[in-house]
JSON list of N, CA and C in Angstrom, two decimals:
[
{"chain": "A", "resi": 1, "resn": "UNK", "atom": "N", "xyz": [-8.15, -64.51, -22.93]},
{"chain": "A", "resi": 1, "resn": "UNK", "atom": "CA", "xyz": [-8.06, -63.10, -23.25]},
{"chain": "A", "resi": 1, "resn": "UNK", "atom": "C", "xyz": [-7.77, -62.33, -21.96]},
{"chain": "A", "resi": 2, "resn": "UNK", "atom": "N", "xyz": [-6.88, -61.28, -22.36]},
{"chain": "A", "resi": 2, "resn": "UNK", "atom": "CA", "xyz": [-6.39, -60.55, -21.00]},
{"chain": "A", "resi": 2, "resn": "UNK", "atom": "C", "xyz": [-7.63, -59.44, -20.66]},
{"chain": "A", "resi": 3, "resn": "UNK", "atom": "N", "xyz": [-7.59, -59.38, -19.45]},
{"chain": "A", "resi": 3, "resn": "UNK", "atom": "CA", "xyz": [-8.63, -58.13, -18.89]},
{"chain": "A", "resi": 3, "resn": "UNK", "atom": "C", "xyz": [-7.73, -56.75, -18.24]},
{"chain": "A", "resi": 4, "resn": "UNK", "atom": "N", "xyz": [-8.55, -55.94, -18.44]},
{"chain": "A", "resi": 4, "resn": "UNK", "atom": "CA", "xyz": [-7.65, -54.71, -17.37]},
{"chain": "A", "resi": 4, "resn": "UNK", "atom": "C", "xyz": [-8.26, -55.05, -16.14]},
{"chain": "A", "resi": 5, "resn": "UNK", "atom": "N", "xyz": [-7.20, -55.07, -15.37]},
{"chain": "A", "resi": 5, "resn": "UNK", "atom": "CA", "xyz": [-7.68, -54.81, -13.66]},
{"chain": "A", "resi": 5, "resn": "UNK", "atom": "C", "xyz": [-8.62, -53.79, -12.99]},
{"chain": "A", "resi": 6, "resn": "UNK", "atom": "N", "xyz": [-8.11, -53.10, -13.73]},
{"chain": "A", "resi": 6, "resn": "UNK", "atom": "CA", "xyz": [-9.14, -51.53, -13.20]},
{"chain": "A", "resi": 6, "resn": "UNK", "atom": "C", "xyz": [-10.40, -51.69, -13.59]},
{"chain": "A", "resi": 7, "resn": "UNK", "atom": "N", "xyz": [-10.97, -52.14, -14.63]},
{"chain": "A", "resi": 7, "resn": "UNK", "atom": "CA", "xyz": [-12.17, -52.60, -14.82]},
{"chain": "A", "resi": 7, "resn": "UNK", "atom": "C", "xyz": [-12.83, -53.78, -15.36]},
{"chain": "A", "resi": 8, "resn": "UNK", "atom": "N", "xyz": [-12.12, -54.94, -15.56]},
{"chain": "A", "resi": 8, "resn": "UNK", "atom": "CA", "xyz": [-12.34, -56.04, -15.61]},
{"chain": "A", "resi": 8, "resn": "UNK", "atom": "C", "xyz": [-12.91, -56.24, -16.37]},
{"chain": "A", "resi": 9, "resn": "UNK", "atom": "N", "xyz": [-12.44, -55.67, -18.00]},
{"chain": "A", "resi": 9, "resn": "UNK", "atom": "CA", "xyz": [-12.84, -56.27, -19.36]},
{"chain": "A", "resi": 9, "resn": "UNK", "atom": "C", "xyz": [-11.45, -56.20, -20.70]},
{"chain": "A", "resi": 10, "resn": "UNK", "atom": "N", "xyz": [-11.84, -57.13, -21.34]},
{"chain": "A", "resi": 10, "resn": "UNK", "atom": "CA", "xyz": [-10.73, -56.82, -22.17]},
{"chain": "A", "resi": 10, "resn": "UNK", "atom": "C", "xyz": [-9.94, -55.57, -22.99]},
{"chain": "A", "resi": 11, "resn": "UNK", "atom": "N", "xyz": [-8.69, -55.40, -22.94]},
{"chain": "A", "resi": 11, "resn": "UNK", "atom": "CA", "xyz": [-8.19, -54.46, -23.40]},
{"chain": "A", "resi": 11, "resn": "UNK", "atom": "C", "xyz": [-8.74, -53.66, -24.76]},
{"chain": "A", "resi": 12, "resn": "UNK", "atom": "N", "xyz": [-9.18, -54.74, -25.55]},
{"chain": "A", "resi": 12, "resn": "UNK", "atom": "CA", "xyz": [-9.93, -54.53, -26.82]},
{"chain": "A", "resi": 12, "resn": "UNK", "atom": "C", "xyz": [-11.14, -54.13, -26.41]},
{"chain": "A", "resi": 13, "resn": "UNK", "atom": "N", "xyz": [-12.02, -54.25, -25.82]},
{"chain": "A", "resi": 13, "resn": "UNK", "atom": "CA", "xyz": [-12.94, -53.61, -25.33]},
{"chain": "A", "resi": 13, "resn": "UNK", "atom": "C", "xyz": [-12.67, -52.13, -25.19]},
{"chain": "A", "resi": 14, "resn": "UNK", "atom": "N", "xyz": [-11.25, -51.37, -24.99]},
{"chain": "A", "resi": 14, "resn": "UNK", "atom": "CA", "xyz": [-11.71, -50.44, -24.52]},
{"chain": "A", "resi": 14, "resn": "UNK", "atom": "C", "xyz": [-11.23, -49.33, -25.70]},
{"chain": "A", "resi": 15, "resn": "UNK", "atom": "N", "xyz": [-10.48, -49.97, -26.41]},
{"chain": "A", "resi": 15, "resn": "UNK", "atom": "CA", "xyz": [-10.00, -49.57, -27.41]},
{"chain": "A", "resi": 15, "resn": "UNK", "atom": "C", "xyz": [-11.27, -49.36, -28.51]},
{"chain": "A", "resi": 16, "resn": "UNK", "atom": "N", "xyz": [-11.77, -50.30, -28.79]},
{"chain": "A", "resi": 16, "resn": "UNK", "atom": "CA", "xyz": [-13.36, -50.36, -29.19]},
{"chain": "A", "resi": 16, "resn": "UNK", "atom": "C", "xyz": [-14.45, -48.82, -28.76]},
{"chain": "A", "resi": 17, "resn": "UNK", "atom": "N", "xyz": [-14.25, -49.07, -27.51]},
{"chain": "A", "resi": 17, "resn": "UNK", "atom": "CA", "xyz": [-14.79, -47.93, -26.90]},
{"chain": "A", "resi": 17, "resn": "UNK", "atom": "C", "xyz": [-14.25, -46.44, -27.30]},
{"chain": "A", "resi": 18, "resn": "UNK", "atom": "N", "xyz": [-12.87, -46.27, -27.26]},
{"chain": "A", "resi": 18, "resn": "UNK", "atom": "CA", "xyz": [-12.49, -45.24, -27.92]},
{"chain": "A", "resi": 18, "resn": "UNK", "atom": "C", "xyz": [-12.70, -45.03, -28.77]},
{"chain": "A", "resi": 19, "resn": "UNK", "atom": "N", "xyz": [-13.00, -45.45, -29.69]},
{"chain": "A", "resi": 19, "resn": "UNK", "atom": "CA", "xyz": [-13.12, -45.59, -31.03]},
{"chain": "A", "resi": 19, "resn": "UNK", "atom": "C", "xyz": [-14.54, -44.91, -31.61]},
{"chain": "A", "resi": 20, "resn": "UNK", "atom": "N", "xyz": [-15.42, -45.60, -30.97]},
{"chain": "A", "resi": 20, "resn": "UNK", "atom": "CA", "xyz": [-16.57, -45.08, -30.42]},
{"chain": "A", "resi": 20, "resn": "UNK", "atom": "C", "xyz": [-16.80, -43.77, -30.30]},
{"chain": "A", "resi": 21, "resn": "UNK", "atom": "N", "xyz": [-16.23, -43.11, -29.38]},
{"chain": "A", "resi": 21, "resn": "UNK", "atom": "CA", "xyz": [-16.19, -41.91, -28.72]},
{"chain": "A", "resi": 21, "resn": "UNK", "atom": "C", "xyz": [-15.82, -41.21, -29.70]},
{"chain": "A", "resi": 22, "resn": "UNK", "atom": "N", "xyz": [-14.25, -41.35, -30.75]},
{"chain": "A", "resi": 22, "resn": "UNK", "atom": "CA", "xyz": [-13.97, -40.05, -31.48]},
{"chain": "A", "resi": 22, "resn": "UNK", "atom": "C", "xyz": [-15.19, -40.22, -32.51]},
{"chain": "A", "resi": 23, "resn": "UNK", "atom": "N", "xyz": [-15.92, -41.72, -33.02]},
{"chain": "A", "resi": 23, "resn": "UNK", "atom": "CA", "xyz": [-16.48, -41.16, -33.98]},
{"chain": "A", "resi": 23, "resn": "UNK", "atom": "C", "xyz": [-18.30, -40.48, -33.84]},
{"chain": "A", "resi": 24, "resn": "UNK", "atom": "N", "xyz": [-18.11, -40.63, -32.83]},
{"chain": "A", "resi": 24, "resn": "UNK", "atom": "CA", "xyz": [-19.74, -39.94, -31.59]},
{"chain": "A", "resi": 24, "resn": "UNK", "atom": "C", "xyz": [-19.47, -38.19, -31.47]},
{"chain": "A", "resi": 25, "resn": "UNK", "atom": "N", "xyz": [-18.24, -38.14, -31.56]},
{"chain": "A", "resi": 25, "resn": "UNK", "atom": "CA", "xyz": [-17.62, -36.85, -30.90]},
{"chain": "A", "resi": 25, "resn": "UNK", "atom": "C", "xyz": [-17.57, -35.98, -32.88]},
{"chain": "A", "resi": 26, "resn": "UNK", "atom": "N", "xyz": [-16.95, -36.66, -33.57]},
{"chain": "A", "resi": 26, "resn": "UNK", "atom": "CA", "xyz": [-16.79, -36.08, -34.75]},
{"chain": "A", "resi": 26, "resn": "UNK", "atom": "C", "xyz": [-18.13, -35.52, -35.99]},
{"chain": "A", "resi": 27, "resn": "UNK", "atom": "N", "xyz": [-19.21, -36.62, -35.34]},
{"chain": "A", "resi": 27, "resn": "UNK", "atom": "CA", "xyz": [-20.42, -36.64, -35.40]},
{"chain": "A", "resi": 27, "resn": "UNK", "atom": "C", "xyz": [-21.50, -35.73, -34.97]},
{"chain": "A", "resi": 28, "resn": "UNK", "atom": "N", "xyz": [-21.14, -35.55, -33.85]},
{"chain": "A", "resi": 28, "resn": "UNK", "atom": "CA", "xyz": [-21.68, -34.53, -33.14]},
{"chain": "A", "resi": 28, "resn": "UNK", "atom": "C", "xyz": [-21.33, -33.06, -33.26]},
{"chain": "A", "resi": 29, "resn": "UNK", "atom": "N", "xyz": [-19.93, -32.73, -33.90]},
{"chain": "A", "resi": 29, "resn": "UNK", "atom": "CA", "xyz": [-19.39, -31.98, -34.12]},
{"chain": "A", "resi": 29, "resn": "UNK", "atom": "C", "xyz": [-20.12, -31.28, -35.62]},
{"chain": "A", "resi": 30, "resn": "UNK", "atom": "N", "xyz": [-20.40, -32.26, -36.62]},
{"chain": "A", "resi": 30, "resn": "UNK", "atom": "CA", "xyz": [-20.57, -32.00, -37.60]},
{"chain": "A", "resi": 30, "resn": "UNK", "atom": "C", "xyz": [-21.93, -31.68, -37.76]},
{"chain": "A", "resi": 31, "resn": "UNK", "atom": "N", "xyz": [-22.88, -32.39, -37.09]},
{"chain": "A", "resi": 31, "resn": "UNK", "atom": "CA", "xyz": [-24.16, -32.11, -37.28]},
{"chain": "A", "resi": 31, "resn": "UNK", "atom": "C", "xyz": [-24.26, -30.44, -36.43]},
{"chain": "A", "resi": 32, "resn": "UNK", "atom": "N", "xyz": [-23.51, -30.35, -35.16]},
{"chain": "A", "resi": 32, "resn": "UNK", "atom": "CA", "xyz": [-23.20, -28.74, -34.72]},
{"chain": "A", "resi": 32, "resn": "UNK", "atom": "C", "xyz": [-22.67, -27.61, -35.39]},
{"chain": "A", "resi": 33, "resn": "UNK", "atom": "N", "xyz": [-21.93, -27.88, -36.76]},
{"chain": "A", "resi": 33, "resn": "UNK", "atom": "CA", "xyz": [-21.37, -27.16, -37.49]},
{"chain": "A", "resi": 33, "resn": "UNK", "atom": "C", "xyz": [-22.43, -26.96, -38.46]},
{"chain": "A", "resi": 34, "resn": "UNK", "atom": "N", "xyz": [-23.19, -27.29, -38.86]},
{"chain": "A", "resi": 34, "resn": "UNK", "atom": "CA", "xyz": [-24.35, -27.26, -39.81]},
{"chain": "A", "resi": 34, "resn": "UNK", "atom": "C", "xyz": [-25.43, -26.45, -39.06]},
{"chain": "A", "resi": 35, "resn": "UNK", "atom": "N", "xyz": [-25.64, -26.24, -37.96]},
{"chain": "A", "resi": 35, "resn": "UNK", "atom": "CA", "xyz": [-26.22, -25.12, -36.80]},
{"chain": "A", "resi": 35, "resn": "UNK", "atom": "C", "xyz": [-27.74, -26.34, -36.78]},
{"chain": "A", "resi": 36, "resn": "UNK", "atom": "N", "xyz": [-27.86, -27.87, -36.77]},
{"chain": "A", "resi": 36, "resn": "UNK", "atom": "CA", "xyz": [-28.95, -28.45, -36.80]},
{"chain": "A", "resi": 36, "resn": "UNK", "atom": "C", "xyz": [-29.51, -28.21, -35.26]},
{"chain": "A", "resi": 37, "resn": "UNK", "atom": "N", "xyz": [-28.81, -28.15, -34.27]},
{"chain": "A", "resi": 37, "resn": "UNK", "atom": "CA", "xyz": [-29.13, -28.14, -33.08]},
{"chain": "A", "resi": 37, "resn": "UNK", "atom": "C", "xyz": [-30.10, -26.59, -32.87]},
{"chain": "A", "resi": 38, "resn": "UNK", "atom": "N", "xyz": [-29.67, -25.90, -32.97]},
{"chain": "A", "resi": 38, "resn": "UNK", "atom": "CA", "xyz": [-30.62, -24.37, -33.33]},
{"chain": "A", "resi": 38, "resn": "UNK", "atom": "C", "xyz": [-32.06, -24.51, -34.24]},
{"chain": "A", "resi": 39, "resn": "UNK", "atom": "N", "xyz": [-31.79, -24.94, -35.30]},
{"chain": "A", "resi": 39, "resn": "UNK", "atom": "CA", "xyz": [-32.91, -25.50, -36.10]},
{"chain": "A", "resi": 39, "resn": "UNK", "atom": "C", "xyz": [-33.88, -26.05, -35.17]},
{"chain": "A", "resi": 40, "resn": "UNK", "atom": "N", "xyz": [-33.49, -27.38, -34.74]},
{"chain": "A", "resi": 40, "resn": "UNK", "atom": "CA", "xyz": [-34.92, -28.15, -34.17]},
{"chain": "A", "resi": 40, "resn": "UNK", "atom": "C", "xyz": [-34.79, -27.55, -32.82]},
{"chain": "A", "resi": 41, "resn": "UNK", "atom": "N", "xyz": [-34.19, -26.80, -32.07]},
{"chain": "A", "resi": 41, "resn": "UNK", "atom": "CA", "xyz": [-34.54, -25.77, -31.01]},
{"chain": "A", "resi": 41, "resn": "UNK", "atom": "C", "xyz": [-35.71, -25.18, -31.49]},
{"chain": "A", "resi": 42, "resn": "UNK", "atom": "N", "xyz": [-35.48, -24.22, -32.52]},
{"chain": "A", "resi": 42, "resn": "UNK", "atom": "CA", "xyz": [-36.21, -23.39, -32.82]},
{"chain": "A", "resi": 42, "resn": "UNK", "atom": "C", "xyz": [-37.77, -23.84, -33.46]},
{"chain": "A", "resi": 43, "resn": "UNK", "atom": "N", "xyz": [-37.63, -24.64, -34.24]},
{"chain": "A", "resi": 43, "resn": "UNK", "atom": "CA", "xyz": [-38.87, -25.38, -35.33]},
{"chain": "A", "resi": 43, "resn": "UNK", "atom": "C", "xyz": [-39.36, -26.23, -34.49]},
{"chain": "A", "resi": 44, "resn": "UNK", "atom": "N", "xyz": [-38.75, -27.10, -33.50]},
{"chain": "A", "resi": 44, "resn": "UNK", "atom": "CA", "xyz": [-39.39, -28.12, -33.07]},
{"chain": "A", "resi": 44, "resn": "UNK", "atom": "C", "xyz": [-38.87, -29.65, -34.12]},
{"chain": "A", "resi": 45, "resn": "UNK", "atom": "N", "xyz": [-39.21, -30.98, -34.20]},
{"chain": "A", "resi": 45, "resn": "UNK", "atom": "CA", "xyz": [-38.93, -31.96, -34.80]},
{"chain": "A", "resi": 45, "resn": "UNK", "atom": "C", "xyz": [-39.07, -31.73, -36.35]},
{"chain": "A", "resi": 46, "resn": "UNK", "atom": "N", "xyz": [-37.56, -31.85, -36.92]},
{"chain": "A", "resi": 46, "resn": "UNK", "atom": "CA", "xyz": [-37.95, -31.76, -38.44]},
{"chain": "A", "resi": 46, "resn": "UNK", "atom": "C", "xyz": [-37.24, -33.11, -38.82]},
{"chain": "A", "resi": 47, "resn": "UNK", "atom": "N", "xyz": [-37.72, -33.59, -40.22]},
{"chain": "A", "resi": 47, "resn": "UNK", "atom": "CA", "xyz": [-36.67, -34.74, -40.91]},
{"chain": "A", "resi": 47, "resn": "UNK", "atom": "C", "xyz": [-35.79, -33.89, -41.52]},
{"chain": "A", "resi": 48, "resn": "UNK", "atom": "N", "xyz": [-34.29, -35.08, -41.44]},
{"chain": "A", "resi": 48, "resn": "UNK", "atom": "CA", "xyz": [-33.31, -34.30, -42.52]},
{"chain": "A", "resi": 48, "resn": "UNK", "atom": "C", "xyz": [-33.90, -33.81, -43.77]},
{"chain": "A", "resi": 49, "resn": "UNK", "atom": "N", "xyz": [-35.21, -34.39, -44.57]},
{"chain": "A", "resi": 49, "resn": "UNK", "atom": "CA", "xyz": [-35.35, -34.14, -45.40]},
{"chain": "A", "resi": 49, "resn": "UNK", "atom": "C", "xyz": [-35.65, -32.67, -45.41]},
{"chain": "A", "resi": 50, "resn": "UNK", "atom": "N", "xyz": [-36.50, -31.99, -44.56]},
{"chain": "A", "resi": 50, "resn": "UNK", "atom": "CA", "xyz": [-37.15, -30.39, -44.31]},
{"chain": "A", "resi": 50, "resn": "UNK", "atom": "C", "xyz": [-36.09, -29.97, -43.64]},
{"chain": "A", "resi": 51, "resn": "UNK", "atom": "N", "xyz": [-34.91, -30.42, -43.23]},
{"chain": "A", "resi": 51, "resn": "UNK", "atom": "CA", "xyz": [-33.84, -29.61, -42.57]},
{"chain": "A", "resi": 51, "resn": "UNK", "atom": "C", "xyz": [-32.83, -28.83, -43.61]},
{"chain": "A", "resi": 52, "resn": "UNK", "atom": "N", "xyz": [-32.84, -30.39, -44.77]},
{"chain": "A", "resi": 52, "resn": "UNK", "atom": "CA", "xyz": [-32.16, -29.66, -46.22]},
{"chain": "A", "resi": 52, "resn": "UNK", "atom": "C", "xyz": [-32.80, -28.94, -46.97]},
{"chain": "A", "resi": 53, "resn": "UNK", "atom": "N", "xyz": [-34.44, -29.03, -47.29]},
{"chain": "A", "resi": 53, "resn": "UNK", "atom": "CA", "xyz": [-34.47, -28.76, -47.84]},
{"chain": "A", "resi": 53, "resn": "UNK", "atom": "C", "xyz": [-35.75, -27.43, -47.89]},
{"chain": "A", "resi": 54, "resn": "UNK", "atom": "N", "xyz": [-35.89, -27.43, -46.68]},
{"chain": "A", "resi": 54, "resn": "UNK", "atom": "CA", "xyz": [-36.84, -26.20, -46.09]},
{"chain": "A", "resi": 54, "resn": "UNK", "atom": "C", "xyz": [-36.12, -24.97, -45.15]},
{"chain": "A", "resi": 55, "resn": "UNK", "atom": "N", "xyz": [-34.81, -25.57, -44.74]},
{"chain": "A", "resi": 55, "resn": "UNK", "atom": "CA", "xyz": [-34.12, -24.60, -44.28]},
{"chain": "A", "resi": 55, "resn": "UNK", "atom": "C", "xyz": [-32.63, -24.47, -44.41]},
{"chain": "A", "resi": 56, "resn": "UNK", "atom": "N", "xyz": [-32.55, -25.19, -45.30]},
{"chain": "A", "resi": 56, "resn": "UNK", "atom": "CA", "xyz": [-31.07, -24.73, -45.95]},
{"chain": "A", "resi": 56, "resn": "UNK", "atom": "C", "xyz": [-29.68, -25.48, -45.06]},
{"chain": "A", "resi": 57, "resn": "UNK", "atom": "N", "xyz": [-30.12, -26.41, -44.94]},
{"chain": "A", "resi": 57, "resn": "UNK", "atom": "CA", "xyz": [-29.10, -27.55, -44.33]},
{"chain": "A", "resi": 57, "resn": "UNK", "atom": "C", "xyz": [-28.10, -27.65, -45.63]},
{"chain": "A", "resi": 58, "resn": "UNK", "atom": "N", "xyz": [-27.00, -27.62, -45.55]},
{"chain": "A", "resi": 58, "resn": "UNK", "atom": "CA", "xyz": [-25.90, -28.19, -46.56]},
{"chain": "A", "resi": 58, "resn": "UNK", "atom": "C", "xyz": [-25.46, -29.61, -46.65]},
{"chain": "A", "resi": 59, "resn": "UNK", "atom": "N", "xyz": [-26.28, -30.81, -46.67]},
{"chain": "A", "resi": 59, "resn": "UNK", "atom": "CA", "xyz": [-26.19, -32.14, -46.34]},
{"chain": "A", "resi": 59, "resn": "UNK", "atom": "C", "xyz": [-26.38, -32.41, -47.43]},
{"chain": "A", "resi": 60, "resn": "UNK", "atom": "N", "xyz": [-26.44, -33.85, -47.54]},
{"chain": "A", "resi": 60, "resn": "UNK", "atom": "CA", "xyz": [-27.25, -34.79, -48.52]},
{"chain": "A", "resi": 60, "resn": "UNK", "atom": "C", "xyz": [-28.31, -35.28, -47.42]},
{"chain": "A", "resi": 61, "resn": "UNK", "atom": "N", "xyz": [-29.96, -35.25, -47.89]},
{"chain": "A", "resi": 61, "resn": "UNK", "atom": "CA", "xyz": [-30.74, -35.75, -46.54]},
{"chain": "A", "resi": 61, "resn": "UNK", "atom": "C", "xyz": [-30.28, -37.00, -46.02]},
{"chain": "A", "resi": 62, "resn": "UNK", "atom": "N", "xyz": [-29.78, -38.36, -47.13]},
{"chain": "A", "resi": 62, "resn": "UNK", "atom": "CA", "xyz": [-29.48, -39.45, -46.35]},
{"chain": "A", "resi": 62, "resn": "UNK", "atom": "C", "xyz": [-28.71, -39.98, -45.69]},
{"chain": "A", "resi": 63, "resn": "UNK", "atom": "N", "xyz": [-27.75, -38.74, -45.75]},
{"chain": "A", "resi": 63, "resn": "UNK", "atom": "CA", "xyz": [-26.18, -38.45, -44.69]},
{"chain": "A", "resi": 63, "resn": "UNK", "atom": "C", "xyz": [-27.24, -37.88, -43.41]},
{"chain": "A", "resi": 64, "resn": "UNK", "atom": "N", "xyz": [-27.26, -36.95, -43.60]},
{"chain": "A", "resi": 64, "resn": "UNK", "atom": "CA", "xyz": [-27.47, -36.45, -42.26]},
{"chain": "A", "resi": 64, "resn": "UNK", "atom": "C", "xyz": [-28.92, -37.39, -41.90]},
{"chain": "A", "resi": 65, "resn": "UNK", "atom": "N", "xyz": [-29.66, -37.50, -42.65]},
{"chain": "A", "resi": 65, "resn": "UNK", "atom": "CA", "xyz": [-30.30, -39.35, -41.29]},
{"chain": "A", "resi": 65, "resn": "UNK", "atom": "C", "xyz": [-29.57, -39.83, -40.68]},
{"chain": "A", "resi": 66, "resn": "UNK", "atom": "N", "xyz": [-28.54, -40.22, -40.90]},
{"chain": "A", "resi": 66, "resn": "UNK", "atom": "CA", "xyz": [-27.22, -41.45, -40.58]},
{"chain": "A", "resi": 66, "resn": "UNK", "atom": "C", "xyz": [-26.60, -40.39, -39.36]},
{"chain": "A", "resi": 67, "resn": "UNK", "atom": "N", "xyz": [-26.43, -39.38, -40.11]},
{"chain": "A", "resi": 67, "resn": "UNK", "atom": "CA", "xyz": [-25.70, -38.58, -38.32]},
{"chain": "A", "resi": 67, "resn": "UNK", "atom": "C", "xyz": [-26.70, -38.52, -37.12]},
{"chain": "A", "resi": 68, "resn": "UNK", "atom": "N", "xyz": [-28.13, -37.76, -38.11]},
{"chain": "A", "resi": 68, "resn": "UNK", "atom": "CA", "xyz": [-29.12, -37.61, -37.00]},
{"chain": "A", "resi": 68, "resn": "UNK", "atom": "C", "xyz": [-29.49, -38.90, -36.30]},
{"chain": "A", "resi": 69, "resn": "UNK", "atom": "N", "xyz": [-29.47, -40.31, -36.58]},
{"chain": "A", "resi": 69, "resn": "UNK", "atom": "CA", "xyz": [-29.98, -41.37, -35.88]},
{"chain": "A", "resi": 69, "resn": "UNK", "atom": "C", "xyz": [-28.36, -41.30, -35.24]},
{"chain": "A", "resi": 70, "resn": "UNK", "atom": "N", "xyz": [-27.49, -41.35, -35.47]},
{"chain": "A", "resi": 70, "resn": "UNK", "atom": "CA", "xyz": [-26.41, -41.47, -34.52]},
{"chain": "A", "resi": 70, "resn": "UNK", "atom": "C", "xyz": [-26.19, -40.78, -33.17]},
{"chain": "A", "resi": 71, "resn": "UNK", "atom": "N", "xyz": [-26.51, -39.67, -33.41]},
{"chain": "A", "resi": 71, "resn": "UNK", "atom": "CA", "xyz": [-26.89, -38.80, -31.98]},
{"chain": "A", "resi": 71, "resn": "UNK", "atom": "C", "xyz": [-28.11, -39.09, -31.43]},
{"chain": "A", "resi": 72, "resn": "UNK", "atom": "N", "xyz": [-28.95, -39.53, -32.03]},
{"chain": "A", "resi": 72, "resn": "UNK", "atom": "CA", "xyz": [-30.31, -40.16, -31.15]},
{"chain": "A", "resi": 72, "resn": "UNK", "atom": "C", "xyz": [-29.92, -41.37, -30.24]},
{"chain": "A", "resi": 73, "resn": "UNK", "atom": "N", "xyz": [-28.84, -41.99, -30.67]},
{"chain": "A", "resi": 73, "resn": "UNK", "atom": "CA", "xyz": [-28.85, -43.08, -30.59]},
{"chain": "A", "resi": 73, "resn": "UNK", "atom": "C", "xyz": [-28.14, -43.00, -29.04]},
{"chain": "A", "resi": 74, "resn": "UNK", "atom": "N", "xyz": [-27.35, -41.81, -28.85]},
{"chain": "A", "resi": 74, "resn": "UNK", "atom": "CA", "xyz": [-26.65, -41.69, -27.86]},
{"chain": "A", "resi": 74, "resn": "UNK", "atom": "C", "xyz": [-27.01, -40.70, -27.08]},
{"chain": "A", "resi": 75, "resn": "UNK", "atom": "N", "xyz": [-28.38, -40.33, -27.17]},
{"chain": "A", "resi": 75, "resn": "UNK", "atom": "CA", "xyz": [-28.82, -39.44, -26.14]},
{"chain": "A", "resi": 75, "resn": "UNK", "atom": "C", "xyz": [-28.98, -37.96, -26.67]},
{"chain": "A", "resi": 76, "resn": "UNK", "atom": "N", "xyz": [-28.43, -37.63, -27.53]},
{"chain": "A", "resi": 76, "resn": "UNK", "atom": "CA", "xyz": [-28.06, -36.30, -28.23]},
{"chain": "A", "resi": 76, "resn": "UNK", "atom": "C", "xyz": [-29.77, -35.55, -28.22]},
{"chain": "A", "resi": 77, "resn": "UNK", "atom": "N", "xyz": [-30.52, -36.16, -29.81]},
{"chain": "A", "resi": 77, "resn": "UNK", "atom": "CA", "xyz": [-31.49, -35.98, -29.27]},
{"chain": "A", "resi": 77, "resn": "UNK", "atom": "C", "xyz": [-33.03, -37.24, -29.16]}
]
């Protein structure tokens, strides 16, 4: 398998990585468009479940688990 020189892993590796990124980035975008980041600013730790359904989140709660552990997952929160 070929490596890039510049960093000495396979090309697919980085492509992988991109890949990554738009769907971290699209993710992040969406849970920001729903104003969740303001929410648990403001409230402190809620579950998607009290995010939909105590403050008017427009989700399905077990979607936005899946986003919210995705941004946990990467530092978000």
């Amino acid at each position: 398998m070929a490596t890039s020189p510049a960093e000495g892993r396979p090309p697919q590796a980085a492509v992988m990585e991109m890949a990554m990124a738009a769907w971290t980035c699209q993710t992040i975008a969406a849970v920001t468009r729903l104003e969740v980041p303001e929410l648990l600013h403001k409230h402190g730790p809620l579950t998607a479940r009290q995010l939909t359904e105590d403050h008017g989140v427009d989700a399905k709660p077990e979607f936005l688990q899946r986003a919210l552990r995705a941004c946990a997952s990467v530092g978000i929160f």
